[in-house]
Amino acid sequence: MDLGALLREIVQELEAERGCGEVARYIPPLARVDPRQFGMALVECDGTCHVAGDAMTRFSIQSISKVFSLTLAMQHVRDDLWLRVGREPSGTRFNSLVQLEHERGIPRNPFINAGALVVTDMILECLADAKQTLLDLVRQLSGAMDAAFAEDVAQEEAATGHINRAMAWFMKGLGNLKGDPDAVLDAYFHHCSLSLSCLELARAGLYLARRGNALDGTCVLSPRATQRINAMMLTCGAYDAVGDFAYRVGLPAKSGVGGGILAVLPGHYSVCVWSPGLDAAGNSMLGIRALERLTERTGLSVF
Ligand code: GLN
């Protein structure tokens, strides 16, 4: 099947729906983004790339960065990773404090904010510079050596991230955050602020489709650890709409409030879609529609 033609067809078919959904408005740099943008990039396991629409425009990857911080944690953290964060879908909003209190400061999974804060705390413990290490990993995997944190986004997140701050300090109070909560928040906000295009992000995520091996042959993770990240993405990667996402798309994926979704079909491809308008759960509305068509037309999903 000509996947490039399929991508272009999907973007063309959804042309009239550009701009649907609500752009994230909690910080000005995200609120200012043109909601009509829509891009798609797919990279096959042999490295063949296909793009359509605004696939080369960089956007704020936001929560998709949680995949890369979990990857660093699985590379470097030994025993206590899964003692400090769970592996179950949250069924609540990604920044729920109620659930965190109820579960005594052990976040449900690494892809909700509290879980990513704990993961960030763990990588800060074992890496000299967790911000730079994540940036280096993404640069190496995507080939985008000029990829960078958007300082304005990180600063705005810090200025308005009161709920994240509350969660970090709450977990510090319960002993599940070991380091300085402000340092954890600073690294977390920077990771979220990373800007990448669909093509760069699809390239960066290709190791998830290649049993942990990057295109240049580097072993990022073992095949087993890679299966586990994909399992987390399938069950926890689309906030509290994962069931609907699995039903409609059927791929392990991680979404972000910047409107990006990174998804993989292990053994076949990684794909990234981006359109800033979100649905009520915080997932890109057009992005899900595009991925739904992709798995429908190819007849392939993890199921
Ligand atoms: N930076 C955002 C936050 O921490 C990321 C949330 C997201 O993409 N779900 O609230």
mmCIF file of C-alpha atoms and ligand atoms in Angstrom:
data_model
loop_
_atom_site.group_PDB
_atom_site.id
_atom_site.type_symbol
_atom_site.label_atom_id
_atom_site.label_comp_id
_atom_site.label_asym_id
_atom_site.label_seq_id
_atom_site.Cartn_x
_atom_site.Cartn_y
_atom_site.Cartn_z
ATOM 1 C CA MET A 1 0.000 0.000 0.000
ATOM 2 C CA ASP A 2 1.203 3.518 -0.825
ATOM 3 C CA LEU A 3 1.209 5.031 2.652
ATOM 4 C CA GLY A 4 2.282 8.449 1.394
ATOM 5 C CA ALA A 5 -0.746 8.627 -0.892
ATOM 6 C CA LEU A 6 -2.957 7.431 1.952
ATOM 7 C CA LEU A 7 -1.703 10.183 4.276
ATOM 8 C CA ARG A 8 -2.294 12.856 1.645
ATOM 9 C CA GLU A 9 -5.771 11.442 0.996
ATOM 10 C CA ILE A 10 -6.650 11.558 4.699
ATOM 11 C CA VAL A 11 -5.430 15.138 5.101
ATOM 12 C CA GLN A 12 -7.350 16.123 1.980
ATOM 13 C CA GLU A 13 -10.559 14.423 3.146
ATOM 14 C CA LEU A 14 -10.422 16.159 6.510
ATOM 15 C CA GLU A 15 -9.684 19.571 4.993
ATOM 16 C CA ALA A 16 -13.138 20.920 5.812
ATOM 17 C CA GLU A 17 -12.710 19.948 9.462
ATOM 18 C CA ARG A 18 -9.529 21.945 10.048
ATOM 19 C CA GLY A 19 -10.016 24.169 13.077
ATOM 20 C CA CYS A 20 -12.411 21.837 14.919
ATOM 21 C CA GLY A 21 -12.070 21.428 18.681
ATOM 22 C CA GLU A 22 -10.736 23.873 21.267
ATOM 23 C CA VAL A 23 -7.128 25.015 21.387
ATOM 24 C CA ALA A 24 -5.531 24.775 24.862
ATOM 25 C CA ARG A 25 -5.784 28.225 26.435
ATOM 26 C CA TYR A 26 -4.079 27.883 29.799
ATOM 27 C CA ILE A 27 -0.928 29.647 28.595
ATOM 28 C CA PRO A 28 -0.654 32.386 25.926
ATOM 29 C CA PRO A 29 1.908 30.653 23.656
ATOM 30 C CA LEU A 30 -0.506 27.733 23.186
ATOM 31 C CA ALA A 31 -3.626 29.920 22.954
ATOM 32 C CA ARG A 32 -2.009 31.889 20.078
ATOM 33 C CA VAL A 33 -1.471 28.827 17.841
ATOM 34 C CA ASP A 34 -3.464 28.835 14.576
ATOM 35 C CA PRO A 35 -6.154 26.154 15.102
ATOM 36 C CA ARG A 36 -6.425 25.371 11.393
ATOM 37 C CA GLN A 37 -3.037 23.672 11.198
ATOM 38 C CA PHE A 38 -3.044 19.958 10.529
ATOM 39 C CA GLY A 39 -0.103 17.713 9.726
ATOM 40 C CA MET A 40 0.708 14.053 9.556
ATOM 41 C CA ALA A 41 3.973 12.112 9.246
ATOM 42 C CA LEU A 42 4.547 8.368 9.156
ATOM 43 C CA VAL A 43 7.936 6.649 9.287
ATOM 44 C CA GLU A 44 8.137 2.991 8.350
ATOM 45 C CA CYS A 45 10.457 0.661 10.232
ATOM 46 C CA ASP A 46 13.013 0.783 7.405
ATOM 47 C CA GLY A 47 13.140 4.581 7.732
ATOM 48 C CA THR A 48 10.942 5.479 4.757
ATOM 49 C CA CYS A 49 9.131 8.748 5.569
ATOM 50 C CA HIS A 50 5.754 10.002 4.391
ATOM 51 C CA VAL A 51 4.318 13.433 5.124
ATOM 52 C CA ALA A 52 1.124 15.351 4.492
ATOM 53 C CA GLY A 53 -0.231 18.778 5.448
ATOM 54 C CA ASP A 54 1.701 20.805 8.031
ATOM 55 C CA ALA A 55 4.061 17.955 8.880
ATOM 56 C CA MET A 56 7.146 20.186 9.038
ATOM 57 C CA THR A 57 5.775 22.843 11.390
ATOM 58 C CA ARG A 58 7.045 22.599 14.946
ATOM 59 C CA PHE A 59 4.563 22.546 17.805
ATOM 60 C CA SER A 60 4.672 22.132 21.572
ATOM 61 C CA ILE A 61 4.864 18.401 22.271
ATOM 62 C CA GLN A 62 3.642 18.816 25.869
ATOM 63 C CA SER A 63 2.654 15.467 27.395
ATOM 64 C CA ILE A 64 4.177 13.450 24.566
ATOM 65 C CA SER A 65 7.479 14.235 26.336
ATOM 66 C CA LYS A 66 6.312 11.824 29.055
ATOM 67 C CA VAL A 67 7.186 8.939 26.700
ATOM 68 C CA PHE A 68 10.783 10.129 26.521
ATOM 69 C CA SER A 69 11.089 10.732 30.259
ATOM 70 C CA LEU A 70 9.723 7.238 30.900
ATOM 71 C CA THR A 71 12.252 5.916 28.388
ATOM 72 C CA LEU A 72 15.078 7.591 30.332
ATOM 73 C CA ALA A 73 13.690 6.170 33.574
ATOM 74 C CA MET A 74 13.560 2.667 32.090
ATOM 75 C CA GLN A 75 17.161 3.099 30.918
ATOM 76 C CA HIS A 76 18.537 4.380 34.208
ATOM 77 C CA VAL A 77 16.281 3.660 37.182
ATOM 78 C CA ARG A 78 16.693 0.250 38.735
ATOM 79 C CA ASP A 79 14.327 -1.259 41.252
ATOM 80 C CA ASP A 80 11.891 1.237 42.610
ATOM 81 C CA LEU A 81 10.356 2.718 39.423
ATOM 82 C CA TRP A 82 7.128 0.726 39.658
ATOM 83 C CA LEU A 83 6.942 1.048 43.429
ATOM 84 C CA ARG A 84 6.583 4.808 43.114
ATOM 85 C CA VAL A 85 4.229 4.965 40.131
ATOM 86 C CA GLY A 86 1.438 2.622 39.055
ATOM 87 C CA ARG A 87 0.507 1.034 35.755
ATOM 88 C CA GLU A 88 -3.247 1.501 35.577
ATOM 89 C CA PRO A 89 -5.348 3.912 33.525
ATOM 90 C CA SER A 90 -6.413 6.842 35.664
ATOM 91 C CA GLY A 91 -10.001 7.283 34.508
ATOM 92 C CA THR A 92 -9.742 10.875 35.694
ATOM 93 C CA ARG A 93 -8.301 14.084 34.286
ATOM 94 C CA PHE A 94 -4.541 14.163 33.841
ATOM 95 C CA ASN A 95 -4.069 16.568 36.720
ATOM 96 C CA SER A 96 -6.479 15.121 39.278
ATOM 97 C CA LEU A 97 -5.518 15.888 42.868
ATOM 98 C CA VAL A 98 -8.400 13.921 44.348
ATOM 99 C CA GLN A 99 -7.084 10.642 43.000
ATOM 100 C CA LEU A 100 -3.563 11.419 44.141
ATOM 101 C CA GLU A 101 -4.697 12.026 47.685
ATOM 102 C CA HIS A 102 -6.886 8.953 47.677
ATOM 103 C CA GLU A 103 -3.953 6.803 46.567
ATOM 104 C CA ARG A 104 -1.531 8.276 49.094
ATOM 105 C CA GLY A 105 0.725 10.070 46.628
ATOM 106 C CA ILE A 106 1.441 7.082 44.330
ATOM 107 C CA PRO A 107 0.272 8.258 40.873
ATOM 108 C CA ARG A 108 -1.763 5.821 38.790
ATOM 109 C CA ASN A 109 0.623 5.822 35.823
ATOM 110 C CA PRO A 110 3.645 7.655 34.337
ATOM 111 C CA PHE A 111 1.567 9.507 31.742
ATOM 112 C CA ILE A 112 -0.608 11.597 34.022
ATOM 113 C CA ASN A 113 1.067 14.722 35.366
ATOM 114 C CA ALA A 114 1.706 13.398 38.877
ATOM 115 C CA GLY A 115 3.237 10.231 37.436
ATOM 116 C CA ALA A 116 5.499 12.197 35.117
ATOM 117 C CA LEU A 117 6.609 14.350 38.057
ATOM 118 C CA VAL A 118 7.678 11.222 39.969
ATOM 119 C CA VAL A 119 9.446 9.862 36.868
ATOM 120 C CA THR A 120 11.204 13.219 36.469
ATOM 121 C CA ASP A 121 12.256 13.112 40.127
ATOM 122 C CA MET A 122 13.725 9.639 39.565
ATOM 123 C CA ILE A 123 15.695 10.647 36.481
ATOM 124 C CA LEU A 124 16.970 13.755 38.258
ATOM 125 C CA GLU A 125 18.366 11.413 40.913
ATOM 126 C CA CYS A 126 20.425 9.403 38.440
ATOM 127 C CA LEU A 127 21.311 11.854 35.673
ATOM 128 C CA ALA A 128 23.613 14.846 36.054
ATOM 129 C CA ASP A 129 21.400 16.970 33.791
ATOM 130 C CA ALA A 130 17.972 15.464 33.121
ATOM 131 C CA LYS A 131 16.822 18.374 30.957
ATOM 132 C CA GLN A 132 19.809 18.155 28.629
ATOM 133 C CA THR A 133 19.774 14.331 28.575
ATOM 134 C CA LEU A 134 16.166 14.276 27.402
ATOM 135 C CA LEU A 135 16.914 16.928 24.802
ATOM 136 C CA ASP A 136 19.965 14.977 23.596
ATOM 137 C CA LEU A 137 17.930 11.765 23.360
ATOM 138 C CA VAL A 138 15.216 13.427 21.289
ATOM 139 C CA ARG A 139 17.775 15.189 19.076
ATOM 140 C CA GLN A 140 19.598 11.935 18.420
ATOM 141 C CA LEU A 141 16.419 9.967 17.697
ATOM 142 C CA SER A 142 14.734 12.615 15.544
ATOM 143 C CA GLY A 143 17.870 13.767 13.763
ATOM 144 C CA ALA A 144 16.760 17.336 14.568
ATOM 145 C CA MET A 145 19.955 18.618 16.143
ATOM 146 C CA ASP A 146 18.456 22.094 16.525
ATOM 147 C CA ALA A 147 15.391 20.856 18.445
ATOM 148 C CA ALA A 148 15.045 22.959 21.574
ATOM 149 C CA PHE A 149 12.915 23.777 24.578
ATOM 150 C CA ALA A 150 10.640 26.767 24.018
ATOM 151 C CA GLU A 151 11.711 28.933 26.949
ATOM 152 C CA ASP A 152 8.594 31.114 26.739
ATOM 153 C CA VAL A 153 6.393 28.010 27.053
ATOM 154 C CA ALA A 154 8.446 26.667 29.984
ATOM 155 C CA GLN A 155 8.293 30.057 31.747
ATOM 156 C CA GLU A 156 4.528 30.349 31.269
ATOM 157 C CA GLU A 157 4.017 26.784 32.513
ATOM 158 C CA ALA A 158 6.058 27.671 35.595
ATOM 159 C CA ALA A 159 4.104 30.883 36.145
ATOM 160 C CA THR A 160 0.692 29.217 35.880
ATOM 161 C CA GLY A 161 1.388 25.597 36.860
ATOM 162 C CA HIS A 162 -0.104 25.855 40.337
ATOM 163 C CA ILE A 163 -1.826 22.477 40.212
ATOM 164 C CA ASN A 164 1.359 20.745 39.098
ATOM 165 C CA ARG A 165 3.163 22.547 41.904
ATOM 166 C CA ALA A 166 0.515 21.412 44.384
ATOM 167 C CA MET A 167 0.923 17.793 43.233
ATOM 168 C CA ALA A 168 4.713 17.918 43.475
ATOM 169 C CA TRP A 169 4.695 19.338 46.993
ATOM 170 C CA PHE A 170 1.926 16.989 48.065
ATOM 171 C CA MET A 171 3.974 13.991 46.908
ATOM 172 C CA LYS A 172 7.018 15.463 48.638
ATOM 173 C CA GLY A 173 4.936 15.562 51.819
ATOM 174 C CA LEU A 174 4.052 11.895 51.390
ATOM 175 C CA GLY A 175 7.649 10.894 50.668
ATOM 176 C CA ASN A 176 7.197 9.931 47.007
ATOM 177 C CA LEU A 177 9.282 12.819 45.702
ATOM 178 C CA LYS A 178 12.864 12.646 46.935
ATOM 179 C CA GLY A 179 14.432 15.736 45.399
ATOM 180 C CA ASP A 180 13.622 19.445 45.434
ATOM 181 C CA PRO A 181 10.078 19.824 44.049
ATOM 182 C CA ASP A 182 11.018 23.105 42.337
ATOM 183 C CA ALA A 183 13.859 21.404 40.459
ATOM 184 C CA VAL A 184 11.507 18.571 39.452
ATOM 185 C CA LEU A 185 8.906 21.069 38.209
ATOM 186 C CA ASP A 186 11.521 23.041 36.282
ATOM 187 C CA ALA A 187 12.713 19.904 34.436
ATOM 188 C CA TYR A 188 9.127 18.738 33.853
ATOM 189 C CA PHE A 189 8.004 22.108 32.433
ATOM 190 C CA HIS A 190 11.016 22.196 30.141
ATOM 191 C CA HIS A 191 10.385 18.672 28.875
ATOM 192 C CA CYS A 192 6.770 19.666 28.073
ATOM 193 C CA SER A 193 7.959 22.778 26.231
ATOM 194 C CA LEU A 194 9.979 20.889 23.626
ATOM 195 C CA SER A 195 9.028 21.857 20.069
ATOM 196 C CA LEU A 196 9.108 19.306 17.268
ATOM 197 C CA SER A 197 7.374 18.769 13.935
ATOM 198 C CA CYS A 198 5.259 15.720 13.095
ATOM 199 C CA LEU A 199 8.106 14.305 11.012
ATOM 200 C CA GLU A 200 10.663 14.844 13.786
ATOM 201 C CA LEU A 201 8.399 13.306 16.394
ATOM 202 C CA ALA A 202 7.519 10.302 14.225
ATOM 203 C CA ARG A 203 11.251 9.744 13.678
ATOM 204 C CA ALA A 204 11.945 10.146 17.388
ATOM 205 C CA GLY A 205 9.326 7.530 18.270
ATOM 206 C CA LEU A 206 10.432 4.959 15.704
ATOM 207 C CA TYR A 207 12.369 2.877 18.276
ATOM 208 C CA LEU A 208 8.988 1.985 19.802
ATOM 209 C CA ALA A 209 8.058 0.263 16.537
ATOM 210 C CA ARG A 210 11.525 -1.318 16.159
ATOM 211 C CA ARG A 211 11.756 -3.315 19.386
ATOM 212 C CA GLY A 212 13.773 -0.561 21.049
ATOM 213 C CA ASN A 213 16.301 0.029 18.266
ATOM 214 C CA ALA A 214 16.725 3.441 16.695
ATOM 215 C CA LEU A 215 17.158 3.694 12.947
ATOM 216 C CA ASP A 216 20.940 4.074 13.292
ATOM 217 C CA GLY A 217 21.043 0.741 15.150
ATOM 218 C CA THR A 218 21.436 2.252 18.626
ATOM 219 C CA CYS A 219 19.677 0.196 21.278
ATOM 220 C CA VAL A 220 17.458 2.679 23.138
ATOM 221 C CA LEU A 221 15.621 0.051 25.166
ATOM 222 C CA SER A 222 15.442 -3.736 25.295
ATOM 223 C CA PRO A 223 12.613 -5.354 23.290
ATOM 224 C CA ARG A 224 10.849 -6.201 26.576
ATOM 225 C CA ALA A 225 11.081 -2.664 27.960
ATOM 226 C CA THR A 226 9.796 -1.348 24.627
ATOM 227 C CA GLN A 227 6.778 -3.662 24.745
ATOM 228 C CA ARG A 228 6.090 -2.308 28.198
ATOM 229 C CA ILE A 229 6.191 1.340 27.141
ATOM 230 C CA ASN A 230 3.838 0.473 24.294
ATOM 231 C CA ALA A 231 1.540 -1.261 26.785
ATOM 232 C CA MET A 232 1.525 1.885 28.924
ATOM 233 C CA MET A 233 0.744 4.003 25.870
ATOM 234 C CA LEU A 234 -2.125 1.738 24.870
ATOM 235 C CA THR A 235 -3.682 1.747 28.333
ATOM 236 C CA CYS A 236 -2.748 5.219 29.606
ATOM 237 C CA GLY A 237 -1.676 7.404 26.675
ATOM 238 C CA ALA A 238 -4.871 9.251 25.811
ATOM 239 C CA TYR A 239 -5.920 10.552 29.236
ATOM 240 C CA ASP A 240 -9.285 9.286 30.394
ATOM 241 C CA ALA A 241 -10.385 8.570 26.830
ATOM 242 C CA VAL A 242 -8.043 5.600 26.266
ATOM 243 C CA GLY A 243 -10.869 3.117 25.848
ATOM 244 C CA ASP A 244 -12.469 5.182 23.124
ATOM 245 C CA PHE A 245 -9.070 5.736 21.507
ATOM 246 C CA ALA A 246 -8.273 2.001 21.515
ATOM 247 C CA TYR A 247 -11.700 1.275 20.047
ATOM 248 C CA ARG A 248 -11.424 3.860 17.302
ATOM 249 C CA VAL A 249 -7.695 3.756 16.474
ATOM 250 C CA GLY A 250 -6.236 0.637 18.075
ATOM 251 C CA LEU A 251 -2.641 1.795 18.419
ATOM 252 C CA PRO A 252 -0.412 2.557 21.417
ATOM 253 C CA ALA A 253 -0.253 6.353 21.476
ATOM 254 C CA LYS A 254 0.539 9.377 23.580
ATOM 255 C CA SER A 255 -1.174 12.696 23.141
ATOM 256 C CA GLY A 256 -0.376 16.200 24.346
ATOM 257 C CA VAL A 257 -2.398 19.363 24.892
ATOM 258 C CA GLY A 258 -0.433 21.034 22.089
ATOM 259 C CA GLY A 259 -2.574 18.868 19.770
ATOM 260 C CA GLY A 260 0.027 16.257 18.868
ATOM 261 C CA ILE A 261 -0.444 12.481 19.015
ATOM 262 C CA LEU A 262 2.433 10.031 18.596
ATOM 263 C CA ALA A 263 1.289 6.479 17.804
ATOM 264 C CA VAL A 264 3.052 3.290 16.794
ATOM 265 C CA LEU A 265 2.242 0.043 15.075
ATOM 266 C CA PRO A 266 5.058 -2.220 16.316
ATOM 267 C CA GLY A 267 6.894 -3.892 13.459
ATOM 268 C CA HIS A 268 5.396 -1.482 10.933
ATOM 269 C CA TYR A 269 5.619 2.258 11.603
ATOM 270 C CA SER A 270 5.462 5.222 13.923
ATOM 271 C CA VAL A 271 3.101 8.056 13.067
ATOM 272 C CA CYS A 272 2.557 11.549 14.386
ATOM 273 C CA VAL A 273 -0.487 13.724 13.778
ATOM 274 C CA TRP A 274 -0.936 17.288 14.913
ATOM 275 C CA SER A 275 -3.865 19.626 14.934
ATOM 276 C CA PRO A 276 -4.235 22.016 17.880
ATOM 277 C CA GLY A 277 -8.023 21.752 18.426
ATOM 278 C CA LEU A 278 -8.761 19.392 21.328
ATOM 279 C CA ASP A 279 -11.816 17.366 22.314
ATOM 280 C CA ALA A 280 -13.264 17.375 25.832
ATOM 281 C CA ALA A 281 -10.702 14.818 27.052
ATOM 282 C CA GLY A 282 -7.782 16.934 25.785
ATOM 283 C CA ASN A 283 -6.895 14.856 22.719
ATOM 284 C CA SER A 284 -6.546 16.359 19.243
ATOM 285 C CA MET A 285 -9.963 16.043 17.634
ATOM 286 C CA LEU A 286 -8.757 15.975 14.050
ATOM 287 C CA GLY A 287 -5.720 13.918 15.052
ATOM 288 C CA ILE A 288 -7.914 11.071 16.293
ATOM 289 C CA ARG A 289 -10.082 11.237 13.182
ATOM 290 C CA ALA A 290 -6.980 11.020 10.999
ATOM 291 C CA LEU A 291 -5.531 8.046 12.891
ATOM 292 C CA GLU A 292 -8.903 6.331 12.820
ATOM 293 C CA ARG A 293 -8.875 6.546 9.035
ATOM 294 C CA LEU A 294 -5.277 5.345 8.875
ATOM 295 C CA THR A 295 -5.928 2.103 10.755
ATOM 296 C CA GLU A 296 -9.271 1.608 9.038
ATOM 297 C CA ARG A 297 -7.835 1.966 5.515
ATOM 298 C CA THR A 298 -4.723 -0.107 6.167
ATOM 299 C CA GLY A 299 -6.750 -2.714 8.040
ATOM 300 C CA LEU A 300 -3.920 -2.918 10.570
ATOM 301 C CA SER A 301 -3.892 -2.149 14.266
ATOM 302 C CA VAL A 302 -2.407 -3.931 17.272
ATOM 303 C CA PHE A 303 -5.625 -5.905 17.446
HETATM 304 N N1 GLN B 1 2.308 21.062 30.449
HETATM 305 C C1 GLN B 1 1.010 20.491 30.616
HETATM 306 C C2 GLN B 1 0.699 20.362 32.083
HETATM 307 O O1 GLN B 1 1.578 20.020 32.818
HETATM 308 C C3 GLN B 1 0.984 19.167 29.932
HETATM 309 C C4 GLN B 1 -0.332 18.544 30.007
HETATM 310 C C5 GLN B 1 -0.658 17.689 28.844
HETATM 311 O O2 GLN B 1 -0.188 17.786 27.701
HETATM 312 N N2 GLN B 1 -1.590 16.842 29.128
HETATM 313 O O3 GLN B 1 -0.404 20.612 32.508
#
